[in-house]
mmCIF file of C-alpha atoms in Angstrom:
data_model
loop_
_atom_site.group_PDB
_atom_site.id
_atom_site.type_symbol
_atom_site.label_atom_id
_atom_site.label_comp_id
_atom_site.label_asym_id
_atom_site.label_seq_id
_atom_site.Cartn_x
_atom_site.Cartn_y
_atom_site.Cartn_z
ATOM 1 C CA UNK A 1 140.588 119.092 108.253
ATOM 2 C CA UNK A 2 137.649 118.571 110.572
ATOM 3 C CA UNK A 3 135.589 120.953 108.402
ATOM 4 C CA UNK A 4 136.476 118.923 105.324
ATOM 5 C CA UNK A 5 135.344 115.714 106.995
ATOM 6 C CA UNK A 6 132.072 117.334 108.037
ATOM 7 C CA UNK A 7 131.457 118.519 104.486
ATOM 8 C CA UNK A 8 132.311 115.060 103.075
ATOM 9 C CA UNK A 9 129.998 113.384 105.550
ATOM 10 C CA UNK A 10 127.183 115.784 104.689
ATOM 11 C CA UNK A 11 127.746 115.150 101.009
ATOM 12 C CA UNK A 12 127.635 111.365 101.457
ATOM 13 C CA UNK A 13 124.531 111.688 103.590
ATOM 14 C CA UNK A 14 122.822 113.796 100.933
ATOM 15 C CA UNK A 15 123.712 111.265 98.205
ATOM 16 C CA UNK A 16 122.426 108.367 100.306
ATOM 17 C CA UNK A 17 119.219 110.316 100.958
ATOM 18 C CA UNK A 18 118.722 110.953 97.279
ATOM 19 C CA UNK A 19 119.409 107.287 96.491
ATOM 20 C CA UNK A 20 116.843 106.304 99.108
ATOM 21 C CA UNK A 21 114.238 108.622 97.572
ATOM 22 C CA UNK A 22 115.039 107.322 94.073
ATOM 23 C CA UNK A 23 114.879 103.657 95.047
ATOM 24 C CA UNK A 24 111.682 103.964 97.024
ATOM 25 C CA UNK A 25 110.233 106.107 94.224
ATOM 26 C CA UNK A 26 107.504 107.842 96.221
ATOM 27 C CA UNK A 27 106.307 109.873 93.244
ATOM 28 C CA UNK A 28 103.964 108.507 90.596
ATOM 29 C CA UNK A 29 104.106 110.360 87.265
ATOM 30 C CA UNK A 30 101.788 111.106 84.415
ATOM 31 C CA UNK A 31 104.335 110.029 81.781
ATOM 32 C CA UNK A 32 105.707 106.930 83.434
ATOM 33 C CA UNK A 33 105.165 104.734 80.373
ATOM 34 C CA UNK A 34 105.653 107.392 77.701
ATOM 35 C CA UNK A 35 108.735 105.585 76.402
ATOM 36 C CA UNK A 36 108.506 102.051 77.773
ATOM 37 C CA UNK A 37 104.857 101.472 76.760
ATOM 38 C CA UNK A 38 103.449 104.485 74.893
ATOM 39 C CA UNK A 39 100.337 102.607 73.668
ATOM 40 C CA UNK A 40 99.216 101.402 77.109
ATOM 41 C CA UNK A 41 96.066 103.532 77.257
ATOM 42 C CA UNK A 42 95.082 102.546 73.738
ATOM 43 C CA UNK A 43 95.564 98.838 74.512
ATOM 44 C CA UNK A 44 93.742 98.910 77.850
ATOM 45 C CA UNK A 45 90.955 101.123 76.493
ATOM 46 C CA UNK A 46 90.233 98.789 73.609
ATOM 47 C CA UNK A 47 89.759 95.761 75.842
ATOM 48 C CA UNK A 48 87.663 97.694 78.383
ATOM 49 C CA UNK A 49 85.385 99.248 75.797
ATOM 50 C CA UNK A 50 84.717 95.823 74.284
ATOM 51 C CA UNK A 51 83.933 94.324 77.737
ATOM 52 C CA UNK A 52 81.626 97.226 78.701
ATOM 53 C CA UNK A 53 79.811 97.116 75.369
ATOM 54 C CA UNK A 54 78.984 93.460 76.087
ATOM 55 C CA UNK A 55 77.860 94.157 79.628
ATOM 56 C CA UNK A 56 77.399 97.702 80.970
ATOM 57 C CA UNK A 57 77.609 96.468 84.574
ATOM 58 C CA UNK A 58 81.208 95.442 83.938
ATOM 59 C CA UNK A 59 82.337 99.090 83.951
ATOM 60 C CA UNK A 60 81.184 99.475 87.511
ATOM 61 C CA UNK A 61 82.748 96.162 88.497
ATOM 62 C CA UNK A 62 86.143 97.164 87.138
ATOM 63 C CA UNK A 63 86.007 100.545 88.837
ATOM 64 C CA UNK A 64 85.152 98.820 92.124
ATOM 65 C CA UNK A 65 88.165 96.520 91.861
ATOM 66 C CA UNK A 66 90.485 99.534 91.900
ATOM 67 C CA UNK A 67 88.669 100.899 94.968
ATOM 68 C CA UNK A 68 88.885 97.608 96.849
ATOM 69 C CA UNK A 69 92.542 97.283 95.926
ATOM 70 C CA UNK A 70 93.536 100.727 97.119
ATOM 71 C CA UNK A 71 91.659 100.596 100.420
ATOM 72 C CA UNK A 72 93.464 97.462 101.571
ATOM 73 C CA UNK A 73 97.160 98.254 102.137
ATOM 74 C CA UNK A 74 97.330 100.621 99.169
ATOM 75 C CA UNK A 75 97.058 100.403 95.380
ATOM 76 C CA UNK A 76 99.261 97.388 94.876
ATOM 77 C CA UNK A 77 97.238 94.869 92.860
ATOM 78 C CA UNK A 78 96.832 92.575 95.903
ATOM 79 C CA UNK A 79 93.093 92.104 95.269
ATOM 80 C CA UNK A 80 93.922 90.245 92.091
ATOM 81 C CA UNK A 81 95.912 87.419 93.655
ATOM 82 C CA UNK A 82 94.300 83.983 93.692
ATOM 83 C CA UNK A 83 94.516 81.667 96.692
ATOM 84 C CA UNK A 84 97.087 78.904 96.537
ATOM 85 C CA UNK A 85 97.719 75.899 98.832
ATOM 86 C CA UNK A 86 100.187 78.034 100.788
ATOM 87 C CA UNK A 87 98.657 81.499 100.349
ATOM 88 C CA UNK A 88 95.251 83.043 101.030
ATOM 89 C CA UNK A 89 94.439 86.208 99.062
ATOM 90 C CA UNK A 90 91.739 88.796 99.481
ATOM 91 C CA UNK A 91 89.142 87.458 97.065
ATOM 92 C CA UNK A 92 87.334 85.489 99.787
ATOM 93 C CA UNK A 93 87.164 88.423 102.204
ATOM 94 C CA UNK A 94 83.700 89.597 103.186
ATOM 95 C CA UNK A 95 83.622 92.697 100.923
ATOM 96 C CA UNK A 96 84.813 90.646 97.956
ATOM 97 C CA UNK A 97 83.331 87.149 98.180
ATOM 98 C CA UNK A 98 80.507 86.571 95.734
ATOM 99 C CA UNK A 99 80.804 90.261 94.941
ATOM 100 C CA UNK A 100 84.124 91.364 93.373
ATOM 101 C CA UNK A 101 84.099 90.537 89.688
ATOM 102 C CA UNK A 102 85.779 91.422 86.411
ATOM 103 C CA UNK A 103 88.954 89.418 87.044
ATOM 104 C CA UNK A 104 88.678 87.806 83.644
ATOM 105 C CA UNK A 105 88.613 91.238 81.989
ATOM 106 C CA UNK A 106 91.758 92.194 83.944
ATOM 107 C CA UNK A 107 93.362 88.994 82.661
ATOM 108 C CA UNK A 108 92.494 89.967 79.107
ATOM 109 C CA UNK A 109 93.830 93.472 79.585
ATOM 110 C CA UNK A 110 97.055 92.274 81.091
ATOM 111 C CA UNK A 111 97.501 89.732 78.253
ATOM 112 C CA UNK A 112 97.218 92.438 75.657
ATOM 113 C CA UNK A 113 99.486 94.793 77.533
ATOM 114 C CA UNK A 114 102.095 92.043 77.852
ATOM 115 C CA UNK A 115 101.947 91.511 74.080
ATOM 116 C CA UNK A 116 102.619 95.211 73.512
ATOM 117 C CA UNK A 117 105.129 95.784 76.334
ATOM 118 C CA UNK A 118 106.392 92.590 78.045
ATOM 119 C CA UNK A 119 107.252 92.916 81.723
ATOM 120 C CA UNK A 120 106.693 96.697 81.862
ATOM 121 C CA UNK A 121 103.203 97.593 83.168
ATOM 122 C CA UNK A 122 102.153 96.468 86.629
ATOM 123 C CA UNK A 123 98.804 94.922 87.512
ATOM 124 C CA UNK A 124 98.222 97.778 89.950
ATOM 125 C CA UNK A 125 98.566 100.263 87.096
ATOM 126 C CA UNK A 126 96.361 98.045 84.889
ATOM 127 C CA UNK A 127 93.651 98.388 87.558
ATOM 128 C CA UNK A 128 94.066 102.128 87.674
ATOM 129 C CA UNK A 129 93.897 102.590 83.896
ATOM 130 C CA UNK A 130 91.036 100.112 83.607
ATOM 131 C CA UNK A 131 89.026 102.146 86.182
ATOM 132 C CA UNK A 132 89.610 105.293 84.129
ATOM 133 C CA UNK A 133 88.656 103.677 80.848
ATOM 134 C CA UNK A 134 85.549 102.113 82.403
ATOM 135 C CA UNK A 135 84.237 105.466 83.630
ATOM 136 C CA UNK A 136 84.908 107.083 80.277
ATOM 137 C CA UNK A 137 83.207 104.198 78.439
ATOM 138 C CA UNK A 138 80.002 104.909 80.428
ATOM 139 C CA UNK A 139 79.982 108.635 79.758
ATOM 140 C CA UNK A 140 81.975 109.821 82.796
ATOM 141 C CA UNK A 141 84.937 112.132 83.090
ATOM 142 C CA UNK A 142 88.563 111.480 82.243
ATOM 143 C CA UNK A 143 91.450 112.453 84.486
ATOM 144 C CA UNK A 144 95.241 112.675 84.160
ATOM 145 C CA UNK A 145 96.167 109.378 85.733
ATOM 146 C CA UNK A 146 99.446 108.990 87.567
ATOM 147 C CA UNK A 147 101.368 105.768 87.012
ATOM 148 C CA UNK A 148 104.394 103.884 88.209
ATOM 149 C CA UNK A 149 102.846 101.566 90.822
ATOM 150 C CA UNK A 150 104.375 98.147 91.351
ATOM 151 C CA UNK A 151 102.702 94.912 92.396
ATOM 152 C CA UNK A 152 102.744 93.453 95.863
ATOM 153 C CA UNK A 153 104.010 89.920 96.438
ATOM 154 C CA UNK A 154 101.450 89.336 99.128
ATOM 155 C CA UNK A 155 97.862 90.118 100.146
ATOM 156 C CA UNK A 156 95.993 90.349 103.414
ATOM 157 C CA UNK A 157 92.743 88.560 104.007
ATOM 158 C CA UNK A 158 92.643 89.933 107.537
ATOM 159 C CA UNK A 159 93.136 93.496 106.368
ATOM 160 C CA UNK A 160 90.426 93.156 103.741
ATOM 161 C CA UNK A 161 88.088 91.843 106.481
ATOM 162 C CA UNK A 162 89.050 94.527 109.017
ATOM 163 C CA UNK A 163 86.450 97.062 107.986
ATOM 164 C CA UNK A 164 88.764 99.301 105.948
ATOM 165 C CA UNK A 165 86.312 98.833 103.092
ATOM 166 C CA UNK A 166 83.020 100.372 104.358
ATOM 167 C CA UNK A 167 80.068 98.018 104.373
ATOM 168 C CA UNK A 168 76.702 98.745 102.712
ATOM 169 C CA UNK A 169 75.244 99.284 106.156
ATOM 170 C CA UNK A 170 77.814 101.828 107.294
ATOM 171 C CA UNK A 171 76.805 104.882 109.302
ATOM 172 C CA UNK A 172 77.874 108.343 108.118
ATOM 173 C CA UNK A 173 80.518 108.658 110.869
ATOM 174 C CA UNK A 174 81.933 105.288 109.860
ATOM 175 C CA UNK A 175 82.103 106.305 106.215
ATOM 176 C CA UNK A 176 83.831 109.552 107.035
ATOM 177 C CA UNK A 177 86.305 107.883 109.363
ATOM 178 C CA UNK A 178 87.199 105.157 106.884
ATOM 179 C CA UNK A 179 87.793 107.626 104.096
ATOM 180 C CA UNK A 180 89.771 110.020 106.328
ATOM 181 C CA UNK A 181 91.962 107.109 107.363
ATOM 182 C CA UNK A 182 93.005 106.901 103.703
ATOM 183 C CA UNK A 183 93.681 110.608 103.439
ATOM 184 C CA UNK A 184 90.408 111.314 101.728
ATOM 185 C CA UNK A 185 88.139 114.219 102.703
ATOM 186 C CA UNK A 186 84.369 114.403 103.221
ATOM 187 C CA UNK A 187 84.107 115.889 99.747
ATOM 188 C CA UNK A 188 86.143 113.009 98.319
ATOM 189 C CA UNK A 189 83.841 110.545 100.103
ATOM 190 C CA UNK A 190 80.731 111.987 98.477
ATOM 191 C CA UNK A 191 82.329 112.359 95.078
ATOM 192 C CA UNK A 192 83.673 108.819 95.052
ATOM 193 C CA UNK A 193 80.328 107.473 96.292
ATOM 194 C CA UNK A 194 78.915 108.944 93.107
ATOM 195 C CA UNK A 195 80.386 105.924 91.406
ATOM 196 C CA UNK A 196 77.176 104.286 92.497
ATOM 197 C CA UNK A 197 75.551 106.036 89.591
ATOM 198 C CA UNK A 198 76.546 102.865 87.726
ATOM 199 C CA UNK A 199 76.393 99.210 88.651
ATOM 200 C CA UNK A 200 74.114 96.889 90.566
ATOM 201 C CA UNK A 201 73.911 95.394 94.053
ATOM 202 C CA UNK A 202 72.886 92.005 95.402
ATOM 203 C CA UNK A 203 69.775 91.650 97.477
ATOM 204 C CA UNK A 204 71.815 90.726 100.536
ATOM 205 C CA UNK A 205 73.280 94.248 100.612
ATOM 206 C CA UNK A 206 69.925 96.118 100.610
ATOM 207 C CA UNK A 207 67.302 93.718 102.010
ATOM 208 C CA UNK A 208 67.348 95.226 105.489
ATOM 209 C CA UNK A 209 67.059 98.782 104.125
ATOM 210 C CA UNK A 210 64.084 98.245 101.834
ATOM 211 C CA UNK A 211 62.151 96.229 104.398
ATOM 212 C CA UNK A 212 63.012 98.057 107.624
ATOM 213 C CA UNK A 213 64.202 101.634 107.091
ATOM 214 C CA UNK A 214 61.941 104.669 107.433
ATOM 215 C CA UNK A 215 64.076 107.161 105.463
ATOM 216 C CA UNK A 216 63.130 105.578 102.126
ATOM 217 C CA UNK A 217 60.581 106.472 99.478
ATOM 218 C CA UNK A 218 57.592 104.136 99.963
ATOM 219 C CA UNK A 219 57.031 103.247 96.319
ATOM 220 C CA UNK A 220 60.771 102.758 95.754
ATOM 221 C CA UNK A 221 60.949 100.420 98.794
ATOM 222 C CA UNK A 222 57.982 98.352 97.559
ATOM 223 C CA UNK A 223 59.501 97.974 94.112
ATOM 224 C CA UNK A 224 62.719 96.680 95.598
ATOM 225 C CA UNK A 225 60.979 94.391 98.087
ATOM 226 C CA UNK A 226 59.371 92.510 95.200
ATOM 227 C CA UNK A 227 62.802 91.552 93.918
ATOM 228 C CA UNK A 228 64.365 91.060 97.359
ATOM 229 C CA UNK A 229 61.846 89.269 99.558
ATOM 230 C CA UNK A 230 62.021 88.089 103.118
ATOM 231 C CA UNK A 231 63.271 85.875 104.642
ATOM 232 C CA UNK A 232 67.052 85.844 104.235
ATOM 233 C CA UNK A 233 68.068 83.140 101.783
ATOM 234 C CA UNK A 234 65.288 83.864 99.331
ATOM 235 C CA UNK A 235 66.519 85.785 96.280
ATOM 236 C CA UNK A 236 69.849 86.627 97.889
ATOM 237 C CA UNK A 237 71.577 86.963 94.524
ATOM 238 C CA UNK A 238 68.890 89.030 92.823
ATOM 239 C CA UNK A 239 70.249 92.281 91.513
ATOM 240 C CA UNK A 240 68.972 95.880 91.591
ATOM 241 C CA UNK A 241 70.564 99.004 90.035
ATOM 242 C CA UNK A 242 72.335 101.311 92.457
ATOM 243 C CA UNK A 243 70.942 104.207 90.447
ATOM 244 C CA UNK A 244 67.304 103.656 89.686
ATOM 245 C CA UNK A 245 67.269 106.380 86.997
ATOM 246 C CA UNK A 246 70.297 105.637 84.755
ATOM 247 C CA UNK A 247 72.271 102.665 85.969
ATOM 248 C CA UNK A 248 74.344 102.326 82.798
ATOM 249 C CA UNK A 249 75.386 105.969 82.423
ATOM 250 C CA UNK A 250 77.842 107.884 84.545
ATOM 251 C CA UNK A 251 75.833 110.973 85.472
ATOM 252 C CA UNK A 252 74.694 112.760 88.627
ATOM 253 C CA UNK A 253 71.229 111.172 89.010
ATOM 254 C CA UNK A 254 72.516 109.151 91.975
ATOM 255 C CA UNK A 255 72.587 112.329 94.046
ATOM 256 C CA UNK A 256 69.041 113.278 93.028
ATOM 257 C CA UNK A 257 67.986 109.807 94.077
ATOM 258 C CA UNK A 258 69.439 110.403 97.560
ATOM 259 C CA UNK A 259 67.564 113.701 97.941
ATOM 260 C CA UNK A 260 64.375 111.786 97.059
ATOM 261 C CA UNK A 261 65.214 109.038 99.572
ATOM 262 C CA UNK A 262 65.848 106.501 96.834
ATOM 263 C CA UNK A 263 69.304 105.431 97.851
ATOM 264 C CA UNK A 264 69.517 101.647 97.479
ATOM 265 C CA UNK A 265 72.070 101.030 100.213
ATOM 266 C CA UNK A 266 71.883 102.339 103.752
ATOM 267 C CA UNK A 267 75.424 103.707 103.276
ATOM 268 C CA UNK A 268 74.211 105.627 100.213
ATOM 269 C CA UNK A 269 71.279 107.279 101.965
ATOM 270 C CA UNK A 270 73.518 108.185 104.886
ATOM 271 C CA UNK A 271 75.113 110.766 102.626
ATOM 272 C CA UNK A 272 71.870 112.761 102.671
ATOM 273 C CA UNK A 273 70.576 112.366 106.194
ATOM 274 C CA UNK A 274 71.076 115.765 107.832
ATOM 275 C CA UNK A 275 74.830 115.480 108.235
ATOM 276 C CA UNK A 276 78.088 116.970 106.959
ATOM 277 C CA UNK A 277 77.691 115.433 103.504
ATOM 278 C CA UNK A 278 74.309 116.935 102.581
ATOM 279 C CA UNK A 279 75.906 120.011 101.111
ATOM 280 C CA UNK A 280 77.949 118.069 98.569
ATOM 281 C CA UNK A 281 75.052 115.745 97.652
ATOM 282 C CA UNK A 282 72.834 118.753 96.910
ATOM 283 C CA UNK A 283 75.620 120.565 95.047
ATOM 284 C CA UNK A 284 76.333 117.563 92.820
ATOM 285 C CA UNK A 285 72.613 117.004 92.210
ATOM 286 C CA UNK A 286 72.455 120.485 90.671
ATOM 287 C CA UNK A 287 75.861 120.636 89.003
ATOM 288 C CA UNK A 288 77.020 117.549 87.087
ATOM 289 C CA UNK A 289 80.159 119.340 85.930
ATOM 290 C CA UNK A 290 81.256 119.968 89.488
ATOM 291 C CA UNK A 291 80.554 116.309 90.325
ATOM 292 C CA UNK A 292 82.711 115.176 87.382
ATOM 293 C CA UNK A 293 85.535 117.500 88.394
ATOM 294 C CA UNK A 294 85.519 116.451 91.998
ATOM 295 C CA UNK A 295 85.165 112.767 91.135
ATOM 296 C CA UNK A 296 88.218 112.955 88.879
ATOM 297 C CA UNK A 297 90.248 114.770 91.512
ATOM 298 C CA UNK A 298 89.227 112.222 94.170
ATOM 299 C CA UNK A 299 90.175 109.301 91.906
ATOM 300 C CA UNK A 300 93.627 110.782 91.537
ATOM 301 C CA UNK A 301 93.946 111.067 95.334
ATOM 302 C CA UNK A 302 92.682 107.514 95.855
ATOM 303 C CA UNK A 303 95.227 106.224 93.325
ATOM 304 C CA UNK A 304 97.977 107.770 95.460
ATOM 305 C CA UNK A 305 97.205 105.580 98.459
ATOM 306 C CA UNK A 306 100.410 103.825 99.562
ATOM 307 C CA UNK A 307 101.679 102.623 96.187
ATOM 308 C CA UNK A 308 104.703 100.372 95.852
ATOM 309 C CA UNK A 309 107.259 102.163 93.670
ATOM 310 C CA UNK A 310 110.908 102.137 92.792
ATOM 311 C CA UNK A 311 112.434 98.776 93.683
ATOM 312 C CA UNK A 312 109.607 97.714 95.965
ATOM 313 C CA UNK A 313 107.296 94.916 94.837
ATOM 314 C CA UNK A 314 107.423 93.570 91.303
ATOM 315 C CA UNK A 315 105.852 93.675 87.878
ATOM 316 C CA UNK A 316 103.680 90.532 87.807
ATOM 317 C CA UNK A 317 103.526 88.570 84.556
ATOM 318 C CA UNK A 318 100.172 87.156 85.551
ATOM 319 C CA UNK A 319 98.011 89.319 87.789
ATOM 320 C CA UNK A 320 96.660 86.276 89.644
ATOM 321 C CA UNK A 321 99.997 84.959 90.929
ATOM 322 C CA UNK A 322 103.296 86.391 92.118
ATOM 323 C CA UNK A 323 106.305 85.862 89.907
ATOM 324 C CA UNK A 324 108.251 82.702 90.652
#
């Protein structure tokens, strides 16, 4: 009799454990929308390709939104929430204010996805798919994206301001520590930093480097100084390409730039400064295929950072506001 009770208790415990795993839904899957929204990639890709064709920089901006989302409390779409009278989101945080952009494109993507599959695809997954389609639209690699994230009902301005998103002036040790805190390796750090082969940066993020640093190509520094003069406040919003060679194409020239001391941001040049990341920078500068492979693998890992799944969170109807 006692044995029977023990077996019954063990069985109940096992069932409860399985129910817990199912409801929390820790696993994202490649085929999450295969039945509920089979055209999701087609729909998202169409909107993204149109946006990128109008403005190449937009591809980098959309990719960056996914990064900034995932590094603050996981890939949960929190970066998309607008402030309200009773709620402060992450858009005004230091790393995002006057910097994060592309929200209107996400709105357009979500609108089209809702037309095709109402109430099915989360904003967090929209960000992940949009990042993929942006990279592909600019000549970069594709990867087998995992889906099934749900949207947070909150955001954290304090977390976004806490330094979890490395600043453009980060040291190498800070970069490594910030990425390792997210479960990302030194190789992942360098591969993901290769996203700076596309996009542009504001003068405020590179003024100190081009005017003060010694580990910078002299002619490159002079060319950037002309568009980003001293003192602070003059030309703050002027833009410069992160990759001086091919800013609108996803290739490996970013790494060659670093070897030639033409990294625009201090945090970029830190990756080739005699430290643990030099090996990967030099490898990727010679081998674009390896860069693409490692970038794709790192994007998959980044997309796995603390997603809400199962019954956690919600599927927002509008990415800017929580459901009422």
